[in-house]
CSV table of C-alpha atoms in Angstrom, one decimal:
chain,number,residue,atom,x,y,z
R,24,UNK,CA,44.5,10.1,102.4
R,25,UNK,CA,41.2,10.7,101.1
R,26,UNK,CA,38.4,11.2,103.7
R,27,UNK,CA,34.6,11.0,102.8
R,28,UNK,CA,31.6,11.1,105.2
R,29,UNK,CA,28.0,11.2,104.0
R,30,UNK,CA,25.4,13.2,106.9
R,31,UNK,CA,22.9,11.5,105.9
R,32,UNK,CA,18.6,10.1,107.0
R,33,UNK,CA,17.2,6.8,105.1
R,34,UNK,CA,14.6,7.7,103.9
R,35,UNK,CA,15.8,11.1,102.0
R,36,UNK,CA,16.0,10.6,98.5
R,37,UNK,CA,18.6,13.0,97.7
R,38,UNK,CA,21.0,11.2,100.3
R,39,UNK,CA,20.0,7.9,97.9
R,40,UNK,CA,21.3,9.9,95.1
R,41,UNK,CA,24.7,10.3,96.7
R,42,UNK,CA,25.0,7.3,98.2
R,43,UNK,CA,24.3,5.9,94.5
R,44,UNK,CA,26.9,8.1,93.3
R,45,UNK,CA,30.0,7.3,95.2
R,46,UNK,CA,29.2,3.6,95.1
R,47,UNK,CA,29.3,3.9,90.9
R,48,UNK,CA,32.3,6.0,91.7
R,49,UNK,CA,34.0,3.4,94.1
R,50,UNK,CA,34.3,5.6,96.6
R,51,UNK,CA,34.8,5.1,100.0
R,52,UNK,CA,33.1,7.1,102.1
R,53,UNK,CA,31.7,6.5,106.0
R,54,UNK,CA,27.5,7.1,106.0
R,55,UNK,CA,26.7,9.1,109.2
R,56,UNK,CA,22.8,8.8,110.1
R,57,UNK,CA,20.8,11.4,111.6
R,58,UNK,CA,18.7,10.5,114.4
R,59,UNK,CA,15.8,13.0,113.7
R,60,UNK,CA,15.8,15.1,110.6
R,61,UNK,CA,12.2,16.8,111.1
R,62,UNK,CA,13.5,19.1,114.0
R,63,UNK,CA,16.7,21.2,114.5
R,64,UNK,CA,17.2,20.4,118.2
R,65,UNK,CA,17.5,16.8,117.2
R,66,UNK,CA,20.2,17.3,115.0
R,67,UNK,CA,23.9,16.3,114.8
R,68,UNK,CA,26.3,18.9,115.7
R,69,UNK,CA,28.6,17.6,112.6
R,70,UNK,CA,25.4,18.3,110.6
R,71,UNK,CA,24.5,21.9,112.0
R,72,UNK,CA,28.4,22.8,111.4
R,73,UNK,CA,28.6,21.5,108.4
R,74,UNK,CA,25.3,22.8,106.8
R,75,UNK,CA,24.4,25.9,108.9
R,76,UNK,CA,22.5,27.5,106.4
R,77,UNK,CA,19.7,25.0,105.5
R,78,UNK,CA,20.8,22.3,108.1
R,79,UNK,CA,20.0,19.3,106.1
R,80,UNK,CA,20.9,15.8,104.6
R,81,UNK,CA,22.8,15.0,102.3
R,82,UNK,CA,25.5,16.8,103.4
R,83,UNK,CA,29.0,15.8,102.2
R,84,UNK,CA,32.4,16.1,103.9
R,85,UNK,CA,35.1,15.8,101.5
R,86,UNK,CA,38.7,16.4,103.8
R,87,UNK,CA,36.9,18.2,106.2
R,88,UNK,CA,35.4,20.5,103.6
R,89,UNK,CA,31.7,20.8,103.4
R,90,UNK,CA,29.2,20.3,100.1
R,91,UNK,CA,26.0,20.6,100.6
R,92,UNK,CA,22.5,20.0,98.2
R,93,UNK,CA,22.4,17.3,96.1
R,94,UNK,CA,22.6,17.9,92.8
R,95,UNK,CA,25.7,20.0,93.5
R,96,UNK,CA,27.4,17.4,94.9
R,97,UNK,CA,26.4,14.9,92.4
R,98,UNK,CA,28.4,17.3,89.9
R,99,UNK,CA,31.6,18.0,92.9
R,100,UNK,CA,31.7,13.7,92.8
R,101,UNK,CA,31.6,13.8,89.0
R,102,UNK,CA,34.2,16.3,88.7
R,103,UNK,CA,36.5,15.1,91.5
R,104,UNK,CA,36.6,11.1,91.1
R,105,UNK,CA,37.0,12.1,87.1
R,106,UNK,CA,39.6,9.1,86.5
R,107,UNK,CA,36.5,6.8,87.1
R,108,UNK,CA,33.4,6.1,84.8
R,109,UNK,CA,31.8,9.8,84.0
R,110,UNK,CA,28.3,9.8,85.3
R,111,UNK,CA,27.3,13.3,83.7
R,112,UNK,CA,26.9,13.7,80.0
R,113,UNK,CA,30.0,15.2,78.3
R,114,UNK,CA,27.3,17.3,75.9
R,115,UNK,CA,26.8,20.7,77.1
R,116,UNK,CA,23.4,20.0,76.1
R,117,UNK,CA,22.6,16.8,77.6
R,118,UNK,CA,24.0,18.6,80.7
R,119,UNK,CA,21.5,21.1,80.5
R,120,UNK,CA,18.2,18.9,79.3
R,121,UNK,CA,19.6,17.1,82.9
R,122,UNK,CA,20.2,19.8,85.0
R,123,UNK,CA,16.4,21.0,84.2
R,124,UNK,CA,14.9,18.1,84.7
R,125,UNK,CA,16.7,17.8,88.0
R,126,UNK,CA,15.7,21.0,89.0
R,127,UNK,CA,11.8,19.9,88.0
R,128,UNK,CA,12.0,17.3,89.8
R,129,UNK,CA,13.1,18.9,93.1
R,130,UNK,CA,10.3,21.4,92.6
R,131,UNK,CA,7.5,19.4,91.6
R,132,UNK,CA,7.7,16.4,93.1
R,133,UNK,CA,8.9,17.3,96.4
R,134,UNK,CA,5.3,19.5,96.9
R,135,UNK,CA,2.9,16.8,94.9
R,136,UNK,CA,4.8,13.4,96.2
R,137,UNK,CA,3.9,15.4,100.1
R,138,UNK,CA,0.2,16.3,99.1
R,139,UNK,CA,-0.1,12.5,97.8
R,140,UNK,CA,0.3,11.2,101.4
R,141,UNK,CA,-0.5,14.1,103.3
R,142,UNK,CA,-3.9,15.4,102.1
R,143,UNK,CA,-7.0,14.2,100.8
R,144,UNK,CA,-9.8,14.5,98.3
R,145,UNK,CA,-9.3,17.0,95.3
R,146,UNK,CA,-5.9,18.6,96.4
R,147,UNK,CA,-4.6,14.7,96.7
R,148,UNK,CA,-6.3,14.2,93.1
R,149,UNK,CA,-4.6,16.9,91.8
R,150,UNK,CA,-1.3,15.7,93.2
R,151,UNK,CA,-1.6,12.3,91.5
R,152,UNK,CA,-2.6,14.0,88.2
R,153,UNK,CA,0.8,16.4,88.1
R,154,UNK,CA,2.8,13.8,89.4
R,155,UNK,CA,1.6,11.2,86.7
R,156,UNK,CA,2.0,14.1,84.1
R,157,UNK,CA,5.5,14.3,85.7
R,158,UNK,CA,6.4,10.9,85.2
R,159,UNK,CA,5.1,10.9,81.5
R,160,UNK,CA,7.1,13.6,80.6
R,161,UNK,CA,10.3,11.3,82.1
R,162,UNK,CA,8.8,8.8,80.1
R,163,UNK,CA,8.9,11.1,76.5
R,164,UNK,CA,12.4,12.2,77.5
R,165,UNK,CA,13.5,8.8,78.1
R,166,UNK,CA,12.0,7.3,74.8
R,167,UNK,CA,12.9,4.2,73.5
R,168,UNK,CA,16.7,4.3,75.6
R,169,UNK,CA,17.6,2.1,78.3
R,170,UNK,CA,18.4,4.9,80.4
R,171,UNK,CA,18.2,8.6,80.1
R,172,UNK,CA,21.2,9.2,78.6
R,173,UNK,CA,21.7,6.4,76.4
R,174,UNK,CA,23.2,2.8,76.9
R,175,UNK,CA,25.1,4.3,80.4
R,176,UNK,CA,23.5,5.0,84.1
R,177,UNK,CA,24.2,8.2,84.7
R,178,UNK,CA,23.3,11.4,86.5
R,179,UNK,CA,19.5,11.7,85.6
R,180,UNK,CA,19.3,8.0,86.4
R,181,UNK,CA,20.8,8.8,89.8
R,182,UNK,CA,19.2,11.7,90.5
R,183,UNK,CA,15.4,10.2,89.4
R,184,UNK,CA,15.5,6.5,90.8
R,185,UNK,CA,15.2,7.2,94.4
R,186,UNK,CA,11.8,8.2,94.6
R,187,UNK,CA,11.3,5.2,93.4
R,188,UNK,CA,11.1,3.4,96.8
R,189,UNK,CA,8.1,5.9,97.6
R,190,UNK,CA,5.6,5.2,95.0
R,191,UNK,CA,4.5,2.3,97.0
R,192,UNK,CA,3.6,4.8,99.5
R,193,UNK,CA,2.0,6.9,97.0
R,194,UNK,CA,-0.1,4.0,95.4
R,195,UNK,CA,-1.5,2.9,98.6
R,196,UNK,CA,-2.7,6.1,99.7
R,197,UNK,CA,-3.1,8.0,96.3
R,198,UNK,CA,-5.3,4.4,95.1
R,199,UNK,CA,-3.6,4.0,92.2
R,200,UNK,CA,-1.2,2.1,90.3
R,201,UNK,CA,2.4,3.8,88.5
R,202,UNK,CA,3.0,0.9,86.5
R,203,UNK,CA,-0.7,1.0,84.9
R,204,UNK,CA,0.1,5.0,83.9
R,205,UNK,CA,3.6,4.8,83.2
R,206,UNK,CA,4.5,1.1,82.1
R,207,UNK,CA,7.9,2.1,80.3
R,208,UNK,CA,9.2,4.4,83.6
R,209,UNK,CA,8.5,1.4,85.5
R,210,UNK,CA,10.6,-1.0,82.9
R,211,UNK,CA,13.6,1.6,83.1
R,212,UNK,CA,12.9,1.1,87.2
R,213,UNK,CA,13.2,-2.1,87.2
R,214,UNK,CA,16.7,-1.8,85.1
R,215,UNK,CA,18.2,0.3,87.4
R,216,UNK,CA,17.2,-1.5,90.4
R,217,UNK,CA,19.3,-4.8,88.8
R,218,UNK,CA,22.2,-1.7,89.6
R,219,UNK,CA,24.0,-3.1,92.7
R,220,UNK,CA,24.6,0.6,93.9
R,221,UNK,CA,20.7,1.0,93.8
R,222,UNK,CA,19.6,-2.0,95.4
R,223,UNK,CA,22.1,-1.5,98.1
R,224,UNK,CA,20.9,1.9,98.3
R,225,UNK,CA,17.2,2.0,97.9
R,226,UNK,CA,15.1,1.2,101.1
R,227,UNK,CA,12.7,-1.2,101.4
R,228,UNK,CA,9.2,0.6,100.4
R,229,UNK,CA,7.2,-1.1,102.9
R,230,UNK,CA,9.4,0.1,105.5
R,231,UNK,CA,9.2,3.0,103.8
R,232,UNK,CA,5.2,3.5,104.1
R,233,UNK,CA,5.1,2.4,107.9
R,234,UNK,CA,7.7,5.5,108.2
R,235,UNK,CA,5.5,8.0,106.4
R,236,UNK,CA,2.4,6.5,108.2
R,237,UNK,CA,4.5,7.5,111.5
R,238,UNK,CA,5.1,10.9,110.6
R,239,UNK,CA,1.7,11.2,109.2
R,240,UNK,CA,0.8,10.6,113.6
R,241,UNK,CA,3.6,11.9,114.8
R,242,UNK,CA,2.6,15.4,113.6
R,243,UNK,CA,-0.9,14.9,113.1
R,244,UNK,CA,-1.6,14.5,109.8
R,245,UNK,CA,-4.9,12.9,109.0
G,23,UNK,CA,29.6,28.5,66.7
G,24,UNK,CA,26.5,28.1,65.7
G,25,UNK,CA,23.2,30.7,65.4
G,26,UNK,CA,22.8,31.6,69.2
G,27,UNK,CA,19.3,33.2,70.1
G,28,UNK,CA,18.0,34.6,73.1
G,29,UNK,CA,14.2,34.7,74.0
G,30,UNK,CA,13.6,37.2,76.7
G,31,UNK,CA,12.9,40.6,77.9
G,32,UNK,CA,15.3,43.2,79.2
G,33,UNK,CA,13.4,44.0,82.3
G,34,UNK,CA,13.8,40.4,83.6
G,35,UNK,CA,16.9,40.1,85.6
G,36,UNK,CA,17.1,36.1,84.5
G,37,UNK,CA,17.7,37.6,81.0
G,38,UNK,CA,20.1,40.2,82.0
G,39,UNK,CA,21.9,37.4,83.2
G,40,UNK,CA,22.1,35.1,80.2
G,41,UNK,CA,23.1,38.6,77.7
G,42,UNK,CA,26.3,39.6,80.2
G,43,UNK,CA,27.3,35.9,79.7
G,44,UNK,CA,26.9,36.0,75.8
G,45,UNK,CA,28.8,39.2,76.1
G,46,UNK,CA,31.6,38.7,78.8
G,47,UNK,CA,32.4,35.0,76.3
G,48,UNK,CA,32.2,37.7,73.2
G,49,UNK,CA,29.2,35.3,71.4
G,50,UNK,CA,27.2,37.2,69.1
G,51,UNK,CA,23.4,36.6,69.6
G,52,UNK,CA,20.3,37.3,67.6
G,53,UNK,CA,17.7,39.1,71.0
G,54,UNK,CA,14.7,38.3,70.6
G,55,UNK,CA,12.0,40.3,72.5
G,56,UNK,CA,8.9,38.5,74.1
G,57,UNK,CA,6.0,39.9,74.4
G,58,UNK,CA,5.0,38.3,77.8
G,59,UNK,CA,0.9,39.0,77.7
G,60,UNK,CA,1.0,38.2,74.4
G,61,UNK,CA,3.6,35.2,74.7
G,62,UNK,CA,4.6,33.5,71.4
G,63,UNK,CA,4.8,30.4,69.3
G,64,UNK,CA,8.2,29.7,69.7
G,65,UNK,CA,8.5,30.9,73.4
G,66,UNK,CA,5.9,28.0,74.5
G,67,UNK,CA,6.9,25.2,71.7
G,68,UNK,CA,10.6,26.3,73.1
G,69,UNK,CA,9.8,26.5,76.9
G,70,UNK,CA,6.4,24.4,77.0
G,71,UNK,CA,6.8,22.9,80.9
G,72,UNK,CA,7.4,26.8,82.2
G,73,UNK,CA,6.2,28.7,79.4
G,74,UNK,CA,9.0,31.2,80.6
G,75,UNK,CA,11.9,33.8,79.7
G,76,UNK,CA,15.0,33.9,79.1
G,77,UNK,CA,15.1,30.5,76.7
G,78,UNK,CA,18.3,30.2,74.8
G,79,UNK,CA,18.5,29.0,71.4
G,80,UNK,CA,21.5,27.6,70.0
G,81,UNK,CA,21.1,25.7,67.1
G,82,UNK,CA,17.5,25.9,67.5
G,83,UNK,CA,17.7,23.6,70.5
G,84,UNK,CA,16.4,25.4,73.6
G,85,UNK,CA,17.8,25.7,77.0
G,86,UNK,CA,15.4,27.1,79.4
G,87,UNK,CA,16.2,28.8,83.5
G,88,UNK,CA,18.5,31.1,83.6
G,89,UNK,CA,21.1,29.5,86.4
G,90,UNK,CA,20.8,25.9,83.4
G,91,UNK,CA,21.6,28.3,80.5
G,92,UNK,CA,24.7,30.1,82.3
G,93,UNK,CA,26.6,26.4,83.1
G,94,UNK,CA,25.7,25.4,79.7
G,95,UNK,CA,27.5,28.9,78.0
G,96,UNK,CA,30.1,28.0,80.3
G,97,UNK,CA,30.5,24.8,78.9
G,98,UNK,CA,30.1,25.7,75.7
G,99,UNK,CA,31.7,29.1,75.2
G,100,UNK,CA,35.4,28.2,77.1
G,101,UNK,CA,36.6,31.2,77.0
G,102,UNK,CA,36.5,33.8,80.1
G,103,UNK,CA,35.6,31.5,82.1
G,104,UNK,CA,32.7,32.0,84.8
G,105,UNK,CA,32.6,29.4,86.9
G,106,UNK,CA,35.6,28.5,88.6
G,107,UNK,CA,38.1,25.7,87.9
G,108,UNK,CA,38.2,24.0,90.8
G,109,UNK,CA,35.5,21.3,91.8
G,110,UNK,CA,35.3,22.4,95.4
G,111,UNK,CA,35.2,26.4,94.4
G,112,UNK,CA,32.6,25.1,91.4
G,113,UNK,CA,30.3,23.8,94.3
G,114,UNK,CA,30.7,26.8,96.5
G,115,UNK,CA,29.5,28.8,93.6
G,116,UNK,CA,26.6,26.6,92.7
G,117,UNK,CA,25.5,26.6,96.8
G,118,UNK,CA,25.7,30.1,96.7
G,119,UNK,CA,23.4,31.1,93.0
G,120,UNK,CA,20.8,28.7,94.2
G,121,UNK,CA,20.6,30.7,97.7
G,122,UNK,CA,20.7,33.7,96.1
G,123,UNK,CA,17.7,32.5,93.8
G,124,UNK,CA,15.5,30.9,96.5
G,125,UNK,CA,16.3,32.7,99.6
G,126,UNK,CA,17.4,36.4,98.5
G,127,UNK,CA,15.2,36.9,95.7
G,128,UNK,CA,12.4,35.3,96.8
G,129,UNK,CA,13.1,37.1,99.8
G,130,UNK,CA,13.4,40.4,98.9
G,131,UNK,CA,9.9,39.7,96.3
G,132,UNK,CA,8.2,38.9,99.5
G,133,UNK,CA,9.1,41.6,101.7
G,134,UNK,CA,8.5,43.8,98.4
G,135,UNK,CA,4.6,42.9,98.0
G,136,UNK,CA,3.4,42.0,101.9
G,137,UNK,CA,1.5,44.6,103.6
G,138,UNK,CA,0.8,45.6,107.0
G,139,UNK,CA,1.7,43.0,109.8
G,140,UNK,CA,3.4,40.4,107.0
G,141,UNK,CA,5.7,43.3,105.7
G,142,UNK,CA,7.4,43.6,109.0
G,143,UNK,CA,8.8,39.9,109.2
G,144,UNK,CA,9.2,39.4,105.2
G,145,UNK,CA,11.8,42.8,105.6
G,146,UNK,CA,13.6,40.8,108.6
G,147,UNK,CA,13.5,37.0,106.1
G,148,UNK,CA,14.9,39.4,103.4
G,149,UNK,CA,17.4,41.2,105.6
G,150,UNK,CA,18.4,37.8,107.2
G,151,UNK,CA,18.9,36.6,103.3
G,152,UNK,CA,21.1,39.3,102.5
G,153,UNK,CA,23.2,39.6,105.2
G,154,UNK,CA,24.8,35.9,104.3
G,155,UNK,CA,25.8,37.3,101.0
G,156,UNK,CA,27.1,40.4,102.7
G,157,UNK,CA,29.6,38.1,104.1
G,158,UNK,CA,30.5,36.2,101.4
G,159,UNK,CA,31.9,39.4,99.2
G,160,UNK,CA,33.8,40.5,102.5
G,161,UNK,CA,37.1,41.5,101.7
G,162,UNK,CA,36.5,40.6,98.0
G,163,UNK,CA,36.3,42.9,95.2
G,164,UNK,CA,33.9,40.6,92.9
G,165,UNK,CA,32.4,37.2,93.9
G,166,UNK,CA,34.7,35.8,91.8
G,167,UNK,CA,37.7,37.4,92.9
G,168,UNK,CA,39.7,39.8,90.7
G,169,UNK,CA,37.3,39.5,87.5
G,170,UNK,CA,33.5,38.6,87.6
G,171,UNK,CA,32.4,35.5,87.2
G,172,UNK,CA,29.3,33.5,87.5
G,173,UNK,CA,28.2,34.4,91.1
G,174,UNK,CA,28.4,38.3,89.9
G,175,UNK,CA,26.4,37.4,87.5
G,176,UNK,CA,23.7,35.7,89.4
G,177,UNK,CA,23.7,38.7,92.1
G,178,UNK,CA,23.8,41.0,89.9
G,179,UNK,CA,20.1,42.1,90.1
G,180,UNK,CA,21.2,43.5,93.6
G,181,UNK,CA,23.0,46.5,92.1
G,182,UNK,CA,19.3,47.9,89.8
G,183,UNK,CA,16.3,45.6,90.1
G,184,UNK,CA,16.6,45.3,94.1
G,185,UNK,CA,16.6,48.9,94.1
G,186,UNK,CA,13.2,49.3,92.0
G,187,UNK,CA,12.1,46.6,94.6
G,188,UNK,CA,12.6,49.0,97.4
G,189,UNK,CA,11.3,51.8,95.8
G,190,UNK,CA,7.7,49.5,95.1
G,191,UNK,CA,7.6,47.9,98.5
G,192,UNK,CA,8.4,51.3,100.1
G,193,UNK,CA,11.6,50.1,102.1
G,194,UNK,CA,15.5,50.3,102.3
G,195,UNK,CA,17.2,47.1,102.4
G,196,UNK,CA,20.7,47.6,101.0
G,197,UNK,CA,22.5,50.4,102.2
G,198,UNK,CA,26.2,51.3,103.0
G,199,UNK,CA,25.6,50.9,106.9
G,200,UNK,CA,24.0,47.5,106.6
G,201,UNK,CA,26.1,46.3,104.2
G,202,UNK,CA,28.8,47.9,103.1
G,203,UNK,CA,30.6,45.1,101.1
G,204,UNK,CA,27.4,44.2,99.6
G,205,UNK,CA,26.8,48.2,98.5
G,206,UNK,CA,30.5,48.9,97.3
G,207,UNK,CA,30.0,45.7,95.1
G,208,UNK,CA,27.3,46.7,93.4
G,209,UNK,CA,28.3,50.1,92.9
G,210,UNK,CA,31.6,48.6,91.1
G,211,UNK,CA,29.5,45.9,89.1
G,212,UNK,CA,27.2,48.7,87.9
G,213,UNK,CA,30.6,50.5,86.3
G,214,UNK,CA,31.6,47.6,84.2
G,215,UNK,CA,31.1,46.6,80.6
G,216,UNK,CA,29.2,44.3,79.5
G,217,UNK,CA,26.9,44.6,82.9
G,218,UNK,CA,26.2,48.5,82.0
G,219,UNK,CA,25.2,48.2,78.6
G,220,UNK,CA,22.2,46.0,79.6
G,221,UNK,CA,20.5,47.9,82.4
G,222,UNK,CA,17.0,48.6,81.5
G,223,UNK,CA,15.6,51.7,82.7
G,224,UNK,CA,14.3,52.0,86.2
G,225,UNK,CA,10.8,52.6,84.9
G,226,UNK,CA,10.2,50.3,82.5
G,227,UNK,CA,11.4,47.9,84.9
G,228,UNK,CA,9.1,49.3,87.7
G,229,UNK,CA,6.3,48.8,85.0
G,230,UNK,CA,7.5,45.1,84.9
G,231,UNK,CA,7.1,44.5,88.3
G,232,UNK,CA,3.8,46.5,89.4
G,233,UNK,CA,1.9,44.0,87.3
G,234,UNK,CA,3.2,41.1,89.4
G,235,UNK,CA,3.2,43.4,92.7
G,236,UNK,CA,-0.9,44.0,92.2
G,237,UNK,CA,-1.4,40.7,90.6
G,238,UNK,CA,-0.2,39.1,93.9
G,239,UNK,CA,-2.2,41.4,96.1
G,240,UNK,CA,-5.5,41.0,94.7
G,241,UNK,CA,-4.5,37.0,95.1
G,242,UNK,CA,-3.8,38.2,99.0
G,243,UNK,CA,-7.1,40.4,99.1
G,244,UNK,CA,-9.8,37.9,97.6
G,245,UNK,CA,-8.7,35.1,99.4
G,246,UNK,CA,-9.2,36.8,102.7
């Protein structure tokens, strides 16, 4: 008897990636959410257990037993549920371009997506310039392919379509427009939201936008 | 299996890493030595978004960060393998290489160039870092059990660069009080071929990192 349970907050990204995952997979799994994600006290006591080092979502509990960051399990869901549709590359190479652009990713746009709604004038400039210059280099990678690594959705698409349900946010208080920088990301968007395991998954950005202006109050960010 | 090439230098741990792979999977590679104040052609058409070593070249394609190139060797290479077979032990190892890169060796970097009042708390962060690792190679001769694997690999800067870290930043972090397991586990990793045959010496790795060490300081000093 296979037990899965996701520790998990809707508006994190990486969960999205996850829960994107096992539903390719046709997994079943039980989604916990976390009441409060921005401060420990808040947190679950399945979540501090499970995660005691870093404390955060996604956290997955396979049989009792504990994975934790995302891209890691991404590759513990590809390599367990193997009979199913492989989501990963089977090039070495492939597996690598992905794995680095993962890695970018999680780097860049987790500081410049923050500075796009959190601060103002040139350092929010500057944030919209790398990000854009992010999102062109997806564009190159991706080319002329339907998805990143060819004519299949898989781990890079997982891993990069979340954010998606932000840049609403990021248009609105960054004034400007994704789809007038990056036309052909937003085309591959669009393709991947006709996914059932994204749309399920993704959140509605405008709830999405009232959320982040909450947090913007809630710790004072102007 | 194709012409495997190695951009790098030898007094970067990242490309000690990637040369004890090539050598534990017996892959014969061409090293090529960068020049990092002077950095080449190839380096930045091969490595343009970080403009960093090691990159590996197989087959002229590059594969750039060193934690990326070692799964792809892996992959590649299948014999001796590094990381290990099963998917739950594969993850453990992952969790565990991408603490050691962002909380132990940024960590010990920290405590390594803050001065004064800073210095004090970086030490404890670093400390804090280390002693998680300390008790994951309890009772264990090598991360990965009876032969090292990929997690000896990525730690492996413990057992010589850490120690040329100390010796800049004027402090002890490892020793066999603190952590023993930690200590006796370097000491044996240092003993073994390939690891031994690619330890630079402590000087010109000391070289390596003043230039960073003052580099960050006069960061620290002008913007006060």
């Amino acid at each position: 008897m296979e037990e899965v349970v996701l520790l998990g907050f809707w508006t994190s990204p990486y969960v999205m990636r996850v829960k994107i995952a096992l539903l390719e997979k046709g997994v079943e799994f039980e989604y916990k959410e976390e009441k409060d994600i921005f401060e420990d006290e808040n947190k679950s006591e399945l979540l501090l257990k499970s995660n005691p080092i870093h404390k955060k979502v996604p956290t997955l509990i396979h049989n009792g037993r504990p994975i934790c960051e995302s891209l890691i399990i991404l590759e513990y869901i590809d390599e367990v549920w193997k009979q199913q549709k492989q989501l990963f590359s089977h090039d070495p190479y492939h597996r690598a371009k992905a794995r680095f652009l993962i890695d970018l990713f999680d780097n860049k746009v987790g500081d410049c997506g923050r500075r796009m709604w959190a601060s103002k004038g040139e350092d929010q400039e500057a944030a919209k310039r790398e990000f854009v210059e992010f999102l062109k280099l997806l564009e190159n990678e991706l080319g002329d392919k339907p998805y990143f690594a060819g004519d299949y959705f898989g781990l890079l698409d997982i891993a990069l379509i979340p954010i998606t349900c932000r840049f609403y946010t990021y248009e609105t208080l960054g004034k400007f427009s994704v789809e007038n920088e990056c036309p052909r990301f937003m085309a591959w968007v669009r393709r991947c939201n006709q996914r059932e395991s994204v749309s399920k998954t993704l959140p509605d950005p405008f709830k999405v936008f009232d959320f982040v202006l909450e947090i913007k109050k809630r710790f004072s960010i102007e | 299996m194709g012409e495997v090439k190695l951009i790098g230098t030898p007094q970067s741990f990242p490309c000690a890493r990637i040369e004890w792979a090539l050598r534990i999977k017996g892959v014969e590679y061409e090293y090529i030595i960068e020049d990092l104040a002077n950095k080449s052609a190839l380096l930045l058409e091969s490595n343009p978004v970080h403009k960093k070593v090691p990159v590996l070249l197989h087959n002229g394609k590059p594969i750039a960060e060193s934690l990326v190139i070692l799964e792809y060797i892996d992959e590649t290479w299948k014999e001796n393998p590094l990381l290990p077979l099963h998917p739950y032990e594969r993850a453990l190892a992952r969790f565990w290489a991408k603490f050691i890169d962002e909380k132990c060796v940024l960590g010990v970097w920290g405590a390594t160039v803050a001065e004064g009042e800073e210095k004090v708390k970086a030490i404890d962060a670093a400390l804090e870092s280390l002693a998680f690792l300390e008790k994951q190679i309890e009772g264990k001769k090598y991360f990965g059990g009876d032969k090292i694997g990929y997690l000896d690999i990525v730690a492996g800067w413990i057992c010589h660069w850490l120690i040329v870290l100390e010796e800049l930043g004027e402090m002890k972090l490892i020793n066999v009080e603190r952590f023993p397991s930690l200590h006796e586990w370097g000491q044996n990793f240092l003993q073994i071929s390939p690891i031994k045959d690619c330890i630079p010496p402590k000087e010109t790795v000391a070289q390596y990192f003043s230039f960073g060490i003052n580099y960050v300081r006069s960061l620290a000093s002008s913007s006060k």
